[in-house]
Short mmCIF file of N, CA and C in Angstrom, two decimals:
data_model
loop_
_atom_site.label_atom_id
_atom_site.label_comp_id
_atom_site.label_asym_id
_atom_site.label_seq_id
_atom_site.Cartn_x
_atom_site.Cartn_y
_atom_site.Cartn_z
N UNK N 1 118.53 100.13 100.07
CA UNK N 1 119.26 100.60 98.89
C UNK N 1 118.72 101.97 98.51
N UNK N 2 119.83 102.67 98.04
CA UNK N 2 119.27 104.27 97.97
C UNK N 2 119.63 104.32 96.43
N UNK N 3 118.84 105.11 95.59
CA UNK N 3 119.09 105.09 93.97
C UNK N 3 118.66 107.06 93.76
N UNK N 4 120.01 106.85 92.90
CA UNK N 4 120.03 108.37 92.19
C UNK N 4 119.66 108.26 90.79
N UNK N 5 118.56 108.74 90.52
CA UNK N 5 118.23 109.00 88.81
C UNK N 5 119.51 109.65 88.10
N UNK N 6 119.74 109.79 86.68
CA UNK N 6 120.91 110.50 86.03
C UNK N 6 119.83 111.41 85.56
N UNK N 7 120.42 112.80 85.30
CA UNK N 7 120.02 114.01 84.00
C UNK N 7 118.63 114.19 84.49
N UNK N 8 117.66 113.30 83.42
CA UNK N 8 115.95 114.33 83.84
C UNK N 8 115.07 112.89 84.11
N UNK N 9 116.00 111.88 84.57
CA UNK N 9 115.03 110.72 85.20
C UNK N 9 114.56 111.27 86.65
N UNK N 10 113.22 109.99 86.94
CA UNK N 10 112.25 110.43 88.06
C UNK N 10 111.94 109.08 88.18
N UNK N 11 112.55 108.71 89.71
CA UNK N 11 111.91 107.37 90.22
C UNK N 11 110.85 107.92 90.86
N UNK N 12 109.78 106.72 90.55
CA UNK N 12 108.35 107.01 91.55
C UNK N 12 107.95 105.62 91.72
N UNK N 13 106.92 105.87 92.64
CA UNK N 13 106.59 104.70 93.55
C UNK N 13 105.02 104.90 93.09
N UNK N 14 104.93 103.82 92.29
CA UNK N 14 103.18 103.74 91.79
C UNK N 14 102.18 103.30 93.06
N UNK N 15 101.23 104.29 93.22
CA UNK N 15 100.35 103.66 94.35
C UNK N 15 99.67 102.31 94.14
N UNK N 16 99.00 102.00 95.05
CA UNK N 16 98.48 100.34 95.08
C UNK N 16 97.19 100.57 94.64
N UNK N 17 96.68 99.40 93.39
CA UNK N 17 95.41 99.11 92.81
C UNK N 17 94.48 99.11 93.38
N UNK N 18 92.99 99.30 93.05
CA UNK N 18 92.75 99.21 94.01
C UNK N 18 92.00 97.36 93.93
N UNK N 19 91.66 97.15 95.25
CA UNK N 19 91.15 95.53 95.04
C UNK N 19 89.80 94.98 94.94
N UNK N 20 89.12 96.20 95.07
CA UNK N 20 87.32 96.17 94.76
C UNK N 20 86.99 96.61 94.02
N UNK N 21 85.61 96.78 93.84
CA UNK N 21 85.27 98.16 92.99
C UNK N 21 83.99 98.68 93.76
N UNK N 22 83.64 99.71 93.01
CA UNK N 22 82.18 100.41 93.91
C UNK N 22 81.56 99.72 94.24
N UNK N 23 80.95 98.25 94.12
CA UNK N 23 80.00 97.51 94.29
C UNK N 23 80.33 96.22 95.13
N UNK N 24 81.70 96.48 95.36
CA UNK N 24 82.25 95.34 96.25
C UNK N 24 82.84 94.20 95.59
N UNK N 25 82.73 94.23 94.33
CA UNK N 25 83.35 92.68 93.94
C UNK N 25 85.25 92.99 94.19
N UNK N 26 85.67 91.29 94.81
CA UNK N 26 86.81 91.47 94.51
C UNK N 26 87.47 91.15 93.23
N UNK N 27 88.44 92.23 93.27
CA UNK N 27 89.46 92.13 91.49
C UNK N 27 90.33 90.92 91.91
N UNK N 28 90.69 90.11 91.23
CA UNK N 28 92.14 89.62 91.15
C UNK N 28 93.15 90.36 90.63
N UNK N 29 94.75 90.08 90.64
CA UNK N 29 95.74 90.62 90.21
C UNK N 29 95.45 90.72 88.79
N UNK N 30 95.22 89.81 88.22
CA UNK N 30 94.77 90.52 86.56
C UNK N 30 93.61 90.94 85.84
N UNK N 31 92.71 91.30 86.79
CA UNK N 31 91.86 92.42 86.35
C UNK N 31 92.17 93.69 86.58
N UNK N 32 93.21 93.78 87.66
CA UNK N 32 93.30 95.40 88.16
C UNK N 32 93.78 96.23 86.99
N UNK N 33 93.53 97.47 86.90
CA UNK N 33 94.44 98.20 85.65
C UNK N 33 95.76 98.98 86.85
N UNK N 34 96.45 99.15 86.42
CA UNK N 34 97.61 99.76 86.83
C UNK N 34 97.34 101.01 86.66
N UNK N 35 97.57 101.37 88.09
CA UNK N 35 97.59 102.70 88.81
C UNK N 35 98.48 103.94 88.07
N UNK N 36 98.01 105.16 87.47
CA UNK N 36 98.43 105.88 86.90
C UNK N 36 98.90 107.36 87.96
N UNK N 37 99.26 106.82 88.66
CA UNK N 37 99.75 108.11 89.83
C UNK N 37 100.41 107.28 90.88
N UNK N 38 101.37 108.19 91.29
CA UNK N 38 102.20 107.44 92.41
C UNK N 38 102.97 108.71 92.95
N UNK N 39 103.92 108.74 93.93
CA UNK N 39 104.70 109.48 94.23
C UNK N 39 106.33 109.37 94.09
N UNK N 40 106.79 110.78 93.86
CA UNK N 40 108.28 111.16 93.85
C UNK N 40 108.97 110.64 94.83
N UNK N 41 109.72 109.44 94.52
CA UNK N 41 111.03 109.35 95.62
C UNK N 41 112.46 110.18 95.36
N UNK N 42 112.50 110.35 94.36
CA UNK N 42 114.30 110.56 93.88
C UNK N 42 113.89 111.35 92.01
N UNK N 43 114.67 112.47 91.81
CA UNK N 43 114.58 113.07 90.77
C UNK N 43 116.59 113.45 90.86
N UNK N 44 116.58 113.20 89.41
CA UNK N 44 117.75 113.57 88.76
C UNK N 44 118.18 115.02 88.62
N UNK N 45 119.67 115.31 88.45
CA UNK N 45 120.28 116.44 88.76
C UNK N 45 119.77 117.84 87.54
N UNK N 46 118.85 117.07 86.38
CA UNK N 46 118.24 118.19 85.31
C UNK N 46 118.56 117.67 84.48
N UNK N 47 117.75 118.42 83.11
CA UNK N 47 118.03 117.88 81.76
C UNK N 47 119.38 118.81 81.13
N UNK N 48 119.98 118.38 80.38
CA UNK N 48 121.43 119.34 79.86
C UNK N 48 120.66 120.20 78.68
N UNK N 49 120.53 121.07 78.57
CA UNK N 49 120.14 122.17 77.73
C UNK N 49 121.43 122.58 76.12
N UNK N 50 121.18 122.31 74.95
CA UNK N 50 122.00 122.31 74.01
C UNK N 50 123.26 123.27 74.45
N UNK N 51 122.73 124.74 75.08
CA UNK N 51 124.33 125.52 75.69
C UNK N 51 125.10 124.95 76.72
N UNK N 52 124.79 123.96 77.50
CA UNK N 52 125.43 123.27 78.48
C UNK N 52 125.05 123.59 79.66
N UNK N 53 124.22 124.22 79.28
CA UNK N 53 123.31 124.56 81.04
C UNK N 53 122.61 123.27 81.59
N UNK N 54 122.65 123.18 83.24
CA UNK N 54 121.29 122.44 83.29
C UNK N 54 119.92 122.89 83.86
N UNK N 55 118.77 122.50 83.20
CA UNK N 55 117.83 122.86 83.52
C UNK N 55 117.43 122.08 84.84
N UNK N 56 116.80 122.51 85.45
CA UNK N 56 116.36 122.09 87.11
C UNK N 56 114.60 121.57 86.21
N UNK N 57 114.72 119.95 87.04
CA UNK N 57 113.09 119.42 87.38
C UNK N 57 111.99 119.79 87.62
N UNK N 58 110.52 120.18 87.02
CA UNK N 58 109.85 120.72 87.92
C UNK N 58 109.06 119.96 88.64
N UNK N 59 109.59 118.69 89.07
CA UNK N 59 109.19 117.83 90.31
C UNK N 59 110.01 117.14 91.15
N UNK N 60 109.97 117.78 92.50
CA UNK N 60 110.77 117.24 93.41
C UNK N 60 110.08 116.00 94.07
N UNK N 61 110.74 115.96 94.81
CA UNK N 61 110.33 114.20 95.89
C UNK N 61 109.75 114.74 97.01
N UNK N 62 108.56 114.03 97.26
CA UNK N 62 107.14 113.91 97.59
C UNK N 62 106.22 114.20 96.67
N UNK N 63 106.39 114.84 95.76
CA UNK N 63 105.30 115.15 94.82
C UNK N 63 104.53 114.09 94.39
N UNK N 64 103.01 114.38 94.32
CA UNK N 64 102.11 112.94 93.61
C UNK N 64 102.09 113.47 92.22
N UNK N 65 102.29 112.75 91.69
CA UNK N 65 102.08 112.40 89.68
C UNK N 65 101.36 111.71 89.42
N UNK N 66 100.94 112.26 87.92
CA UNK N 66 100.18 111.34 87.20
C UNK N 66 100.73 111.06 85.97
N UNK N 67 100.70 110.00 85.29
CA UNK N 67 101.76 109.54 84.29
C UNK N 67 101.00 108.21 83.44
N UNK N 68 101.33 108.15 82.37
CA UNK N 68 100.83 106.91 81.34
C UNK N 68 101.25 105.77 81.97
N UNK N 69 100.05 104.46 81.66
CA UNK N 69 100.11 103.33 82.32
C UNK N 69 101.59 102.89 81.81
N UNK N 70 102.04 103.20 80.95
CA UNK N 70 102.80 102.47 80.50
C UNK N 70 104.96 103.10 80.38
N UNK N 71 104.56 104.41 81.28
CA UNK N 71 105.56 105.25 81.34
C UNK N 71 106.77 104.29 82.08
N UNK N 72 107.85 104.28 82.02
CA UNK N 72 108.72 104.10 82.74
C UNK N 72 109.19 102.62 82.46
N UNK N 73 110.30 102.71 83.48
CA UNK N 73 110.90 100.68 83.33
C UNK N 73 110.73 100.27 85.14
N UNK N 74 110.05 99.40 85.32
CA UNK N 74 109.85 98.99 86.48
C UNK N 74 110.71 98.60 87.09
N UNK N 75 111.69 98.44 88.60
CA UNK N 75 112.64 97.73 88.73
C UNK N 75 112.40 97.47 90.44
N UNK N 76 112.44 96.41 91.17
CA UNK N 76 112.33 96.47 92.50
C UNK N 76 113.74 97.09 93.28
N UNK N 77 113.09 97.67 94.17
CA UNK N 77 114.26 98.10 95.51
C UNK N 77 114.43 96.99 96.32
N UNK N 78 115.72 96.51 96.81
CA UNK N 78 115.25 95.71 98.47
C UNK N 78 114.63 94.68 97.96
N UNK N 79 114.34 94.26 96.83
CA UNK N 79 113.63 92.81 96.46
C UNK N 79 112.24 92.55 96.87
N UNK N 80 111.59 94.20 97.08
CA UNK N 80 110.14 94.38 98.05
C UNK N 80 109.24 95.48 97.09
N UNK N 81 109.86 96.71 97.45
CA UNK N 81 109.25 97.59 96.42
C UNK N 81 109.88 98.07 95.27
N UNK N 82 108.63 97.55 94.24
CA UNK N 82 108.40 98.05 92.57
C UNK N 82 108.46 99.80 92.63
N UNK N 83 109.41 99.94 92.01
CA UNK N 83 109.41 101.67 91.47
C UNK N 83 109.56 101.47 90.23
N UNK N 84 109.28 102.89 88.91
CA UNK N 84 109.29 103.39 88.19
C UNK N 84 110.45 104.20 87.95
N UNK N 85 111.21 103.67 86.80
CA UNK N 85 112.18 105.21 86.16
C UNK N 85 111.68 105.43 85.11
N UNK N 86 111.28 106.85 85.14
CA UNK N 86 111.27 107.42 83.84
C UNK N 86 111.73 108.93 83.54
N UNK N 87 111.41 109.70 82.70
CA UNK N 87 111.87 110.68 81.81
C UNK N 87 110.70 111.34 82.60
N UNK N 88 111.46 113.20 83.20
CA UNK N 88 110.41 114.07 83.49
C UNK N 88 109.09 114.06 82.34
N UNK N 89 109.40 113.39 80.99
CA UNK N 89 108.66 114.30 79.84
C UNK N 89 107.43 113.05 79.76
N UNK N 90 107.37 111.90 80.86
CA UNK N 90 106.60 110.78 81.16
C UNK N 90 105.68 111.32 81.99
N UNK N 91 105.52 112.63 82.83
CA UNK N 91 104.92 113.20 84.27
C UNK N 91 104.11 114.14 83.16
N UNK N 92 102.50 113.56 83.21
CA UNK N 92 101.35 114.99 82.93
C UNK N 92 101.35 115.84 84.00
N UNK N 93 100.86 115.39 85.03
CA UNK N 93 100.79 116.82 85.95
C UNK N 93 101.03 116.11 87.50
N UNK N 94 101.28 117.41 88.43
CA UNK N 94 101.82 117.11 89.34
C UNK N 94 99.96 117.16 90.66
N UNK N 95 100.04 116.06 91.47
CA UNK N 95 98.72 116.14 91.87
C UNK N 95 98.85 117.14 93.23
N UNK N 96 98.25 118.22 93.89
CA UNK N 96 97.86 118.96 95.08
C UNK N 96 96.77 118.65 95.36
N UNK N 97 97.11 118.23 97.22
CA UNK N 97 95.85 118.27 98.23
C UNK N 97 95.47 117.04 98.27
#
C-alpha cells in the first residue's frame, strides 16, 4: 500500500527501540521509551500560505528526523509496519551523517 500525506503532513517510519541498555539488561516492550527519530517515507504537496501560494516542505523522503515522543497518529501499512502522520511543525530538526 502506497500513502500520500495531504498539504504539510509527513509520514515517517519511527526507528526500532532499542532492547538493552549499556549494561546489557534486557528491556521488555514496556520499559522501552519510544524512539524519537525515524525516517521520511512520504511528505505532502506544502502548506497553503494565506495568498494561496503553496509553500514547499523542508523535508523530503529519506530524511532522518527528530520529533516529540508523542508527535503524530500512528497507523499500520500492510498490517506490518507502524508509521507516523504528522504536521511538518511536529519535525525539530532534520538528522545528517
Amino acid at each position: 500500500m502506497k500513502i500520500q500525506p495531504l498539504g504539510d503532513r509527513v509520514v515517517v517510519e519511527r526507528e526500532e527501540a532499542q532492547a538493552t541498555t549499556a549494561g546489557g539488561i534486557v528491556l521488555p516492550d514496556t520499559a522501552k521509551d519510544k524512539p524519537q527519530h525515524g525516517k521520511v517515507l512520504a511528505v505532502g504537496t506544502g502548506r497553503l500560505t494565506k495568498d494561496g501560494k503553496r509553500r514547499e516542505l523542508q523535508v523530503k523522503v529519506g530524511d532522518r528526523v527528530l520529533f516529540s515522543s508523542y508527535a503524530g497518529d500512528e497507523f499500520k501499512l500492510n498490517g506490518t509496519t507502524k508509521v507516523l502522520l504528522m504536521r511538518e511543525d511536529d519535525i525539530y530538526a532534520v538528522v545528517e551523517g
